[in-house]
Amino acid sequence: MSTLLLAVVGASLLGSLHCAGMCGAFAAIAMSSRRAGSCSDAGGCGPDLDGTSGRPARAAALQSAYHGGRLLGYVALGLAAGAAGALLDLGGVLAGLSSAAAVLAGATLVIFGGVELARQLGLRFGVWKRLPRPAFLNGLVRRATRTDRPVTRALAMGVCSGLLPCGWLYAFVVTAAGTGGPFTGALVMGAFWIGTVPILAAVGFSSDHLRRAFGSRVQLVASAAILLLGVATLVGRVELDATALARRVEDTAAAQGPSETSSLPDPAATPACCAPDGD
Amino acid sequence: MGTESARPSVRCTHCELPVPADLVDRDGGPSFCCNGCRTVHATLNELGLDGYYGLRRTLGSGTDVKPPASGSNTYGVFDRESFVERHVQQREDGLCEVEFLLEGVHCAACVWLVERLPRAAKGVVEARLRLSDAVVRLVYDPGAASLSTIARALDGLGYPPHPVQGEERREIEHRADRRRLVRLGVAGACAGNAMLLAFALYAGEESGMDRAYEQFFRWSSLLVGAVALAWPGRTFLRGAWAAIRTRTGNLDLPIAIALVAGGIVGAIHVVRGSGEIYFDSLCVLVFLLLVGRHVQQRQQRWAADAVDLTRALTPLACRARRGDETEFSEVAVDELEVGDVVEVPSGGLVPADGVVLSGRARIDQALLTGESEPVSVDVGSSVHAGTRSDGAPLHVRVEALGANSRIGRLMEVVQRGLAAKPPIVRLTDRIAGWFVVVLSTIGIACTAYWWAVADLATAVERTVALLIVACPCALGLATPLTLAVAVGRAARRGLLVKDAGALERLSHASTIVLDKTGTLTGGRPEVVAWCGPSELRSIVVALEARSSHPVARALVRACAQGPVPEATDVVERHDGGISGVVDGRTVGVGSPRWARERGFEADADLAARALELESTGHTVVLVARDEKVRALAALLDAPRPGALAALDDLRAAGHRLEILSGDADGPVRRVADLLEVPLEHARGAVDPEGKLARVRELRTSGGQVVMVGDGVNDAAALAAADVGVAVHGGAEASLAAADVYVSRPGLEPLVDLVAIARRTMRTVRLNLGLSLAYNLCLGTLAVTGHVDALVAAIVMPISSATVLAVALLSLSRPLGSHRVGRTEPFDDAVPALPSATTRADRTKENGDESSRQDEVTTCR
């Protein structure tokens, strides 16, 4: 389990430049200090996006609210995904398959990562029908940006981040599902969150430098990371399974142990009839 | 691995990372590296936060960003001048009014919610929602809020607004219907599956199921339950959320609490692997509640159709020809368009406002103008929807339809009256508000009690049943619905009620102030006495045959018998008389003054008779031959047939009657005498100012005053009275001041009105009682555990159906028949001398055409 978590943190850290690009906007909104109701002549109404948050204490509060919100959203996703994975596992067991969730999740990740990687290398797959945009997201973000309290806004923007239909994010959600338990799922998403904090905290300082330094390799690295994560899920689960299997055998033995030992003759012992006299 | 050549040159519009060649938009639109970026980009644009990109550019990471396309959900269109011009009405006090059709309105709870909009949106002064057609009328301050912000606020409450328009409206209703049905279907599927799983689990409990299977079924139940709560169940959660935001209690709140509590407890038990899971009950509950809502919605639409006033007064279908078609075909009036040609058969109702292209007919437009005499129409004349045609079939080119037609605009006034809440509705609202508070308290008490006495599961189950069964829908629905039905029924009887509160006031005993002309009397004099040789009658007919004066018409009606001789040299100078030559002798008919001016003499007997008749309120006409008065006719503007019976009905209902008339004192006192109104309560020669003063005087003395009078001349008095009932003057003008416009002549409509008012209030009270009793009974049963949540969900819609049925049935029973059979006595006339009275100058002729021939008394 800890191997998987470490792998997740690593992959998340590597690919988080993508997060900086995509969620940067949300982070900027979260960090803005102006009240929602105020309007400027040029920029219309709503939070301004200058990324400066006045006093450092305030900035820290906003940062923790935003990242806390993200953590909440991610953990909720992880719980749900893990529960779904658990259900899948149960179904798999009934159907005679072991660790169905892990296999399915791993395979999904490998295929997804592979396709992305191939795309980066110039292969064409054609665009599938575009996913419909979740309508409720708009409403949530709108409500969030209207709030008068910057901390609430930052928190809400963080929670909303978890709802973005981002392939990168959902790769980790699939990983969480692959663990086959709500709590392990939440752990995976927590690990993912840890990996994304540094780069997103840096948004508003100088993420552009980082981005220039990495250039297009960001996506290449990210795709490869997803692929590896898929492999790790498959392997990690198999490991986990082996220990679990062993434990189950032990449990069975423990449950049946005492009665069996008392009823069956000990082959090592000489039957009473044949025992030599105790002198 | 990645070569330079393979690296794509297009960058993501949002995050500026390179976009793989595969994902580049081939039409040159914005390209995105992933779906996440696309979503964020669109969201930022729609929320007007696209300033982010400009900001990023100035920070120097620099690629060109295309200007964002304007969003579709921001309601920016609502702020455009053209939109404002079309849909917004400026009020005199600087505020603006606008109407929106709301999506997602489903029951009385929505009314409370939407009407709390002023709390949720700055600048909104008032919000009134008509449940029947889901149209909200907003009064707002254009300086403090723009339409788009208000629209977004409504959207945020869960009611996306749309401009009210016929076509679009049907489309929206259609879409909402479809969505509701999909939700219903999903809820049904979830309920079915959850039940199956529950059966499996119960069966397993009996027979000892494998632990793994049991866990699988439990987790599957969780999945199904989550879907049911998140998709179809969202309706309730959203309603509850909106209630919390506006700090109002609504029905969705308890349901949502029940659903969420059940869901969380169930989920915990699933994860723990033991304990009761509630998902089967929850799914079925969601399903049943949605079914209930669906049924309710149906009922409401049915009721809305039943009370749709414009529909009630115009035909539903007609024969029409569209464009260059040559044949007329049957079409629904709803489908007509401006420019179509409709055919109106003889005796048929005109379906829309328009211009006659061919045909001649007489049009009865009493409803609009109060004019009982049909108007002749010819090619080029305008005709109005809701009027009745009589004559050759008319071909009419449609110019205005439905709400835009004259009758439609009129009905708009009436419907607004329904939206402005009469006191009884405000009372119900208050009761309902308290009801929610009391219900919540009882709910908490119920939970606490059963948790303490039994266990949490019992407590939750009983509380949920209580909260569902005690739906205040019936309570909230009963009164406005009953009033709407009553107004609709009244409209069909030719009584246009502008203010539903008038019905409430009319049901109390009050002083009814009546005008004489046209209300108590036909406004049309009739000959009641004739003194003189009867051969003179034919001379009168010969002279007056061609005159259109009301008195002349009355004389002709009374005297027409036998052959009529020819009259020559007929002179009518509109000076109170008419003269000519019949059979070579000069004859004349005219008022006593007219006769005196010409020096016609009468014998003493006849003169005395004339004086006596005039003093008792008669109008006297003298007949002269050879410059000597030979006969006299006495005319009376007699009370309408049935007037006495009608007044008796009103008196029996506890009303005090008073007659105020602009007519001379004599005739007024006479009519009062005939109708058994005490003479001290009958006054003649009262001008409109006098009527106003009297109404005010009566009101200050404490009583409630109902003023019945001319919609135009007596407007001030009508407006000053507690209830103003206009009987003349055209509907539009009258309803400006009066609360009720009566388009039928006579007193029966007034009696009908009072009867409808009393019955309406009885029905309102009955319905309130019913719904309170229902809630009390079933609430008690639920608390004691005799009704469980599922039964409650089935019973709930029945309560509102009952209320609806009571309202529709009790108001569609025919009103009680008026007492008839009392004869109206007439004084015998005696001959008298001519004196100085002119013909009463009466121009109004509002009596019904089917006049009765009163027996004319003749002198011996």
GROMACS .gro file of N, CA, C and O in nm, chain B residues 184-274:
model
  364
  463LEU      N    1  -3.869   1.062  -1.331
  463LEU     CA    2  -3.966   0.965  -1.279
  463LEU      C    3  -3.923   0.824  -1.317
  463LEU      O    4  -3.926   0.731  -1.236
  464GLY      N    5  -3.881   0.811  -1.444
  464GLY     CA    6  -3.838   0.680  -1.493
  464GLY      C    7  -3.718   0.628  -1.416
  464GLY      O    8  -3.715   0.511  -1.373
  465VAL      N    9  -3.619   0.716  -1.398
  465VAL     CA   10  -3.498   0.676  -1.325
  465VAL      C   11  -3.535   0.636  -1.183
  465VAL      O   12  -3.489   0.533  -1.131
  466ALA      N   13  -3.621   0.719  -1.120
  466ALA     CA   14  -3.662   0.689  -0.984
  466ALA      C   15  -3.732   0.554  -0.978
  466ALA      O   16  -3.708   0.473  -0.887
  467GLY      N   17  -3.815   0.528  -1.080
  467GLY     CA   18  -3.887   0.401  -1.084
  467GLY      C   19  -3.791   0.284  -1.096
  467GLY      O   20  -3.802   0.184  -1.025
  468ALA      N   21  -3.693   0.298  -1.186
  468ALA     CA   22  -3.596   0.191  -1.206
  468ALA      C   23  -3.517   0.166  -1.078
  468ALA      O   24  -3.497   0.052  -1.037
  469CYS      N   25  -3.475   0.277  -1.014
  469CYS     CA   26  -3.400   0.263  -0.889
  469CYS      C   27  -3.485   0.191  -0.784
  469CYS      O   28  -3.437   0.101  -0.715
  470ALA      N   29  -3.611   0.236  -0.775
  470ALA     CA   30  -3.699   0.177  -0.674
  470ALA      C   31  -3.714   0.027  -0.699
  470ALA      O   32  -3.703  -0.055  -0.607
  471GLY      N   33  -3.735  -0.008  -0.827
  471GLY     CA   34  -3.753  -0.149  -0.861
  471GLY      C   35  -3.631  -0.232  -0.821
  471GLY      O   36  -3.642  -0.336  -0.756
  472ASN      N   37  -3.515  -0.182  -0.860
  472ASN     CA   38  -3.391  -0.255  -0.830
  472ASN      C   39  -3.366  -0.264  -0.681
  472ASN      O   40  -3.325  -0.369  -0.630
  473ALA      N   41  -3.391  -0.151  -0.612
  473ALA     CA   42  -3.367  -0.152  -0.468
  473ALA      C   43  -3.459  -0.253  -0.400
  473ALA      O   44  -3.418  -0.323  -0.307
  474MET      N   45  -3.584  -0.262  -0.449
  474MET     CA   46  -3.678  -0.359  -0.391
  474MET      C   47  -3.628  -0.500  -0.414
  474MET      O   48  -3.631  -0.584  -0.324
  475LEU      N   49  -3.582  -0.526  -0.537
  475LEU     CA   50  -3.530  -0.660  -0.568
  475LEU      C   51  -3.417  -0.698  -0.474
  475LEU      O   52  -3.415  -0.807  -0.416
  476LEU      N   53  -3.324  -0.603  -0.458
  476LEU     CA   54  -3.210  -0.629  -0.369
  476LEU      C   55  -3.258  -0.652  -0.226
  476LEU      O   56  -3.207  -0.740  -0.156
  477ALA      N   57  -3.357  -0.572  -0.186
  477ALA     CA   58  -3.408  -0.586  -0.050
  477ALA      C   59  -3.472  -0.723  -0.030
  477ALA      O   60  -3.451  -0.790   0.071
  478PHE      N   61  -3.548  -0.768  -0.133
  478PHE     CA   62  -3.609  -0.902  -0.125
  478PHE      C   63  -3.501  -1.007  -0.107
  478PHE      O   64  -3.511  -1.096  -0.024
  479ALA      N   65  -3.396  -0.992  -0.190
  479ALA     CA   66  -3.286  -1.088  -0.183
  479ALA      C   67  -3.227  -1.090  -0.042
  479ALA      O   68  -3.202  -1.196   0.016
  480LEU      N   69  -3.210  -0.969   0.014
  480LEU     CA   70  -3.150  -0.961   0.147
  480LEU      C   71  -3.241  -1.022   0.254
  480LEU      O   72  -3.196  -1.096   0.340
  481TYR      N   73  -3.372  -0.993   0.244
  481TYR     CA   74  -3.465  -1.049   0.342
  481TYR      C   75  -3.468  -1.201   0.332
  481TYR      O   76  -3.462  -1.271   0.432
  482ALA      N   77  -3.474  -1.245   0.205
  482ALA     CA   78  -3.477  -1.390   0.184
  482ALA      C   79  -3.350  -1.453   0.242
  482ALA      O   80  -3.352  -1.559   0.305
  483GLY      N   81  -3.237  -1.387   0.218
  483GLY     CA   82  -3.109  -1.437   0.266
  483GLY      C   83  -3.105  -1.444   0.418
  483GLY      O   84  -3.049  -1.537   0.475
  484GLU      N   85  -3.168  -1.345   0.482
  484GLU     CA   86  -3.171  -1.342   0.627
  484GLU      C   87  -3.240  -1.467   0.680
  484GLU      O   88  -3.199  -1.527   0.779
  485GLU      N   89  -3.347  -1.506   0.608
  485GLU     CA   90  -3.424  -1.624   0.649
  485GLU      C   91  -3.341  -1.752   0.632
  485GLU      O   92  -3.333  -1.834   0.721
  486SER      N   93  -3.283  -1.763   0.510
  486SER     CA   94  -3.224  -1.892   0.474
  486SER      C   95  -3.074  -1.897   0.501
  486SER      O   96  -3.011  -1.998   0.474
  487GLY      N   97  -3.018  -1.784   0.549
  487GLY     CA   98  -2.875  -1.785   0.577
  487GLY      C   99  -2.793  -1.772   0.452
  487GLY      O  100  -2.755  -1.870   0.388
  488MET      N  101  -2.769  -1.647   0.412
  488MET     CA  102  -2.698  -1.623   0.288
  488MET      C  103  -2.549  -1.617   0.316
  488MET      O  104  -2.506  -1.585   0.426
  489ASP      N  105  -2.474  -1.646   0.212
  489ASP     CA  106  -2.330  -1.632   0.221
  489ASP      C  107  -2.296  -1.487   0.251
  489ASP      O  108  -2.357  -1.395   0.199
  490ARG      N  109  -2.200  -1.466   0.337
  490ARG     CA  110  -2.163  -1.331   0.381
  490ARG      C  111  -2.123  -1.243   0.261
  490ARG      O  112  -2.160  -1.127   0.252
  491ALA      N  113  -2.049  -1.304   0.169
  491ALA     CA  114  -2.001  -1.227   0.053
  491ALA      C  115  -2.118  -1.179  -0.030
  491ALA      O  116  -2.123  -1.063  -0.073
  492TYR      N  117  -2.216  -1.267  -0.052
  492TYR     CA  118  -2.334  -1.228  -0.129
  492TYR      C  119  -2.407  -1.115  -0.059
  492TYR      O  120  -2.449  -1.017  -0.120
  493GLU      N  121  -2.422  -1.132   0.071
  493GLU     CA  122  -2.495  -1.031   0.146
  493GLU      C  123  -2.428  -0.896   0.133
  493GLU      O  124  -2.492  -0.793   0.106
  494GLN      N  125  -2.294  -0.897   0.149
  494GLN     CA  126  -2.220  -0.771   0.138
  494GLN      C  127  -2.239  -0.711  -0.002
  494GLN      O  128  -2.260  -0.592  -0.018
  495PHE      N  129  -2.233  -0.798  -0.102
  495PHE     CA  130  -2.250  -0.750  -0.240
  495PHE      C  131  -2.385  -0.682  -0.256
  495PHE      O  132  -2.396  -0.574  -0.313
  496PHE      N  133  -2.489  -0.745  -0.207
  496PHE     CA  134  -2.623  -0.689  -0.221
  496PHE      C  135  -2.635  -0.558  -0.145
  496PHE      O  136  -2.698  -0.464  -0.191
  497ARG      N  137  -2.571  -0.554  -0.028
  497ARG     CA  138  -2.578  -0.431   0.050
  497ARG      C  139  -2.508  -0.316  -0.021
  497ARG      O  140  -2.559  -0.205  -0.031
  498TRP      N  141  -2.389  -0.346  -0.076
  498TRP     CA  142  -2.317  -0.241  -0.149
  498TRP      C  143  -2.394  -0.201  -0.274
  498TRP      O  144  -2.397  -0.084  -0.313
  499SER      N  145  -2.456  -0.297  -0.340
  499SER     CA  146  -2.535  -0.265  -0.460
  499SER      C  147  -2.652  -0.175  -0.423
  499SER      O  148  -2.684  -0.080  -0.494
  500SER      N  149  -2.715  -0.203  -0.309
  500SER     CA  150  -2.825  -0.118  -0.262
  500SER      C  151  -2.775   0.024  -0.243
  500SER      O  152  -2.841   0.121  -0.279
  501LEU      N  153  -2.654   0.033  -0.186
  501LEU     CA  154  -2.595   0.165  -0.164
  501LEU      C  155  -2.581   0.239  -0.297
  501LEU      O  156  -2.616   0.356  -0.310
  502LEU      N  157  -2.532   0.167  -0.398
  502LEU     CA  158  -2.511   0.226  -0.529
  502LEU      C  159  -2.644   0.275  -0.587
  502LEU      O  160  -2.657   0.391  -0.629
  503VAL      N  161  -2.742   0.187  -0.586
  503VAL     CA  162  -2.873   0.222  -0.642
  503VAL      C  163  -2.934   0.340  -0.564
  503VAL      O  164  -2.986   0.435  -0.622
  504GLY      N  165  -2.920   0.334  -0.432
  504GLY     CA  166  -2.974   0.440  -0.350
  504GLY      C  167  -2.906   0.573  -0.379
  504GLY      O  168  -2.970   0.678  -0.388
  505ALA      N  169  -2.773   0.566  -0.398
  505ALA     CA  170  -2.699   0.690  -0.427
  505ALA      C  171  -2.747   0.750  -0.557
  505ALA      O  172  -2.766   0.871  -0.568
  506VAL      N  173  -2.769   0.665  -0.657
  506VAL     CA  174  -2.819   0.715  -0.786
  506VAL      C  175  -2.956   0.780  -0.767
  506VAL      O  176  -2.982   0.890  -0.815
  507ALA      N  177  -3.042   0.712  -0.694
  507ALA     CA  178  -3.179   0.764  -0.675
  507ALA      C  179  -3.177   0.898  -0.602
  507ALA      O  180  -3.251   0.989  -0.636
  508LEU      N  181  -3.088   0.909  -0.504
  508LEU     CA  182  -3.082   1.035  -0.429
  508LEU      C  183  -3.018   1.145  -0.512
  508LEU      O  184  -3.058   1.261  -0.506
  509ALA      N  185  -2.917   1.109  -0.589
  509ALA     CA  186  -2.840   1.212  -0.659
  509ALA      C  187  -2.909   1.258  -0.786
  509ALA      O  188  -2.890   1.371  -0.829
  510TRP      N  189  -2.987   1.172  -0.847
  510TRP     CA  190  -3.050   1.214  -0.972
  510TRP      C  191  -3.195   1.257  -0.952
  510TRP      O  192  -3.222   1.376  -0.943
  511PRO      N  193  -3.287   1.163  -0.940
  511PRO     CA  194  -3.425   1.211  -0.923
  511PRO      C  195  -3.445   1.281  -0.788
  511PRO      O  196  -3.521   1.376  -0.779
  512GLY      N  197  -3.372   1.237  -0.687
  512GLY     CA  198  -3.390   1.294  -0.554
  512GLY      C  199  -3.335   1.435  -0.543
  512GLY      O  200  -3.361   1.505  -0.445
  513ARG      N  201  -3.259   1.476  -0.644
  513ARG     CA  202  -3.198   1.609  -0.638
  513ARG      C  203  -3.304   1.718  -0.633
  513ARG      O  204  -3.282   1.825  -0.578
  514THR      N  205  -3.420   1.689  -0.696
  514THR     CA  206  -3.530   1.786  -0.693
  514THR      C  207  -3.556   1.834  -0.551
  514THR      O  208  -3.570   1.953  -0.526
  515PHE      N  209  -3.560   1.737  -0.459
  515PHE     CA  210  -3.593   1.772  -0.321
  515PHE      C  211  -3.476   1.841  -0.253
  515PHE      O  212  -3.494   1.936  -0.178
  516LEU      N  213  -3.357   1.792  -0.283
  516LEU     CA  214  -3.239   1.850  -0.219
  516LEU      C  215  -3.225   1.995  -0.262
  516LEU      O  216  -3.196   2.084  -0.181
  517ARG      N  217  -3.248   2.020  -0.392
  517ARG     CA  218  -3.233   2.155  -0.442
  517ARG      C  219  -3.338   2.247  -0.381
  517ARG      O  220  -3.309   2.359  -0.341
  518GLY      N  221  -3.460   2.196  -0.372
  518GLY     CA  222  -3.567   2.276  -0.311
  518GLY      C  223  -3.533   2.310  -0.168
  518GLY      O  224  -3.550   2.424  -0.123
  519ALA      N  225  -3.479   2.211  -0.097
  519ALA     CA  226  -3.446   2.233   0.043
  519ALA      C  227  -3.334   2.337   0.054
  519ALA      O  228  -3.338   2.426   0.139
  520TRP      N  229  -3.237   2.326  -0.033
  520TRP     CA  230  -3.125   2.419  -0.031
  520TRP      C  231  -3.175   2.561  -0.054
  520TRP      O  232  -3.135   2.655   0.015
  521ALA      N  233  -3.264   2.575  -0.151
  521ALA     CA  234  -3.319   2.708  -0.180
  521ALA      C  235  -3.396   2.760  -0.058
  521ALA      O  236  -3.389   2.879  -0.027
  522ALA      N  237  -3.466   2.670   0.010
  522ALA     CA  238  -3.541   2.712   0.129
  522ALA      C  239  -3.446   2.762   0.236
  522ALA      O  240  -3.471   2.862   0.303
  523ILE      N  241  -3.335   2.692   0.250
  523ILE     CA  242  -3.238   2.734   0.351
  523ILE      C  243  -3.182   2.870   0.314
  523ILE      O  244  -3.169   2.959   0.397
  524ARG      N  245  -3.155   2.888   0.186
  524ARG     CA  246  -3.094   3.015   0.142
  524ARG      C  247  -3.188   3.132   0.163
  524ARG      O  248  -3.144   3.242   0.190
  525THR      N  249  -3.317   3.109   0.142
  525THR     CA  250  -3.409   3.221   0.159
  525THR      C  251  -3.467   3.222   0.299
  525THR      O  252  -3.555   3.301   0.329
  526ARG      N  253  -3.417   3.132   0.381
  526ARG     CA  254  -3.463   3.122   0.521
  526ARG      C  255  -3.615   3.112   0.529
  526ARG      O  256  -3.681   3.187   0.599
  527THR      N  257  -3.670   3.023   0.448
  527THR     CA  258  -3.813   2.996   0.456
  527THR      C  259  -3.828   2.848   0.479
  527THR      O  260  -3.744   2.769   0.437
  528GLY      N  261  -3.937   2.812   0.544
  528GLY     CA  262  -3.964   2.670   0.553
  528GLY      C  263  -4.033   2.628   0.427
  528GLY      O  264  -4.120   2.700   0.380
  529ASN      N  265  -3.995   2.519   0.367
  529ASN     CA  266  -4.080   2.466   0.263
  529ASN      C  267  -4.086   2.316   0.274
  529ASN      O  268  -4.014   2.255   0.352
  530LEU      N  269  -4.171   2.259   0.195
  530LEU     CA  270  -4.200   2.117   0.207
  530LEU      C  271  -4.079   2.032   0.174
  530LEU      O  272  -4.061   1.924   0.231
  531ASP      N  273  -3.995   2.081   0.081
  531ASP     CA  274  -3.880   2.001   0.041
  531ASP      C  275  -3.781   1.981   0.155
  531ASP      O  276  -3.709   1.883   0.158
  532LEU      N  277  -3.782   2.078   0.246
  532LEU     CA  278  -3.683   2.073   0.353
  532LEU      C  279  -3.695   1.947   0.438
  532LEU      O  280  -3.598   1.871   0.449
  533PRO      N  281  -3.813   1.921   0.496
  533PRO     CA  282  -3.824   1.797   0.575
  533PRO      C  283  -3.796   1.672   0.492
  533PRO      O  284  -3.729   1.579   0.541
  534ILE      N  285  -3.844   1.671   0.367
  534ILE     CA  286  -3.820   1.553   0.284
  534ILE      C  287  -3.672   1.533   0.262
  534ILE      O  288  -3.618   1.422   0.275
  535ALA      N  289  -3.603   1.645   0.231
  535ALA     CA  290  -3.460   1.635   0.204
  535ALA      C  291  -3.386   1.589   0.328
  535ALA      O  292  -3.295   1.505   0.320
  536ILE      N  293  -3.427   1.642   0.444
  536ILE     CA  294  -3.361   1.600   0.568
  536ILE      C  295  -3.380   1.450   0.587
  536ILE      O  296  -3.286   1.376   0.617
  537ALA      N  297  -3.503   1.405   0.564
  537ALA     CA  298  -3.532   1.262   0.578
  537ALA      C  299  -3.446   1.180   0.484
  537ALA      O  300  -3.385   1.080   0.522
  538LEU      N  301  -3.439   1.224   0.358
  538LEU     CA  302  -3.364   1.148   0.258
  538LEU      C  303  -3.216   1.144   0.295
  538LEU      O  304  -3.152   1.038   0.291
  539VAL      N  305  -3.162   1.261   0.329
  539VAL     CA  306  -3.018   1.267   0.357
  539VAL      C  307  -2.986   1.187   0.483
  539VAL      O  308  -2.891   1.108   0.485
  540ALA      N  309  -3.071   1.203   0.587
  540ALA     CA  310  -3.046   1.129   0.710
  540ALA      C  311  -3.050   0.979   0.684
  540ALA      O  312  -2.958   0.906   0.723
  541GLY      N  313  -3.155   0.935   0.615
  541GLY     CA  314  -3.167   0.793   0.584
  541GLY      C  315  -3.049   0.744   0.503
  541GLY      O  316  -2.993   0.637   0.529
  542GLY      N  317  -3.009   0.826   0.404
  542GLY     CA  318  -2.898   0.787   0.317
  542GLY      C  319  -2.768   0.773   0.395
  542GLY      O  320  -2.695   0.674   0.380
  543ILE      N  321  -2.741   0.869   0.484
  543ILE     CA  322  -2.615   0.866   0.558
  543ILE      C  323  -2.613   0.747   0.653
  543ILE      O  324  -2.516   0.670   0.656
  544VAL      N  325  -2.722   0.730   0.728
  544VAL     CA  326  -2.727   0.618   0.822
  544VAL      C  327  -2.710   0.486   0.747
  544VAL      O  328  -2.631   0.398   0.785
  545GLY      N  329  -2.782   0.476   0.632
  545GLY     CA  330  -2.772   0.354   0.552
  545GLY      C  331  -2.630   0.331   0.505
  545GLY      O  332  -2.578   0.218   0.513
  546ALA      N  333  -2.565   0.437   0.456
  546ALA     CA  334  -2.429   0.423   0.404
  546ALA      C  335  -2.333   0.379   0.514
  546ALA      O  336  -2.249   0.291   0.493
  547ILE      N  337  -2.350   0.438   0.633
  547ILE     CA  338  -2.263   0.398   0.745
  547ILE      C  339  -2.281   0.250   0.776
  547ILE      O  340  -2.184   0.175   0.793
  548HIS      N  341  -2.407   0.206   0.775
  548HIS     CA  342  -2.432   0.065   0.804
  548HIS      C  343  -2.374  -0.025   0.698
  548HIS      O  344  -2.327  -0.134   0.728
  549VAL      N  345  -2.378   0.019   0.573
  549VAL     CA  346  -2.321  -0.063   0.466
  549VAL      C  347  -2.171  -0.076   0.487
  549VAL      O  348  -2.114  -0.185   0.480
  550VAL      N  349  -2.105   0.038   0.515
  550VAL     CA  350  -1.960   0.034   0.532
  550VAL      C  351  -1.924  -0.049   0.654
  550VAL      O  352  -1.831  -0.129   0.652
  551ARG      N  353  -2.003  -0.034   0.763
  551ARG     CA  354  -1.975  -0.111   0.883
  551ARG      C  355  -2.004  -0.258   0.863
  551ARG      O  356  -1.952  -0.344   0.934
  552GLY      N  357  -2.090  -0.286   0.767
  552GLY     CA  358  -2.118  -0.425   0.736
  552GLY      C  359  -2.231  -0.482   0.819
  552GLY      O  360  -2.258  -0.601   0.813
  553SER      N  361  -2.297  -0.399   0.901
  553SER     CA  362  -2.410  -0.452   0.976
  553SER      C  363  -2.510  -0.339   0.999
  553SER      O  364  -2.478  -0.222   0.984
   0.00000   0.00000   0.00000
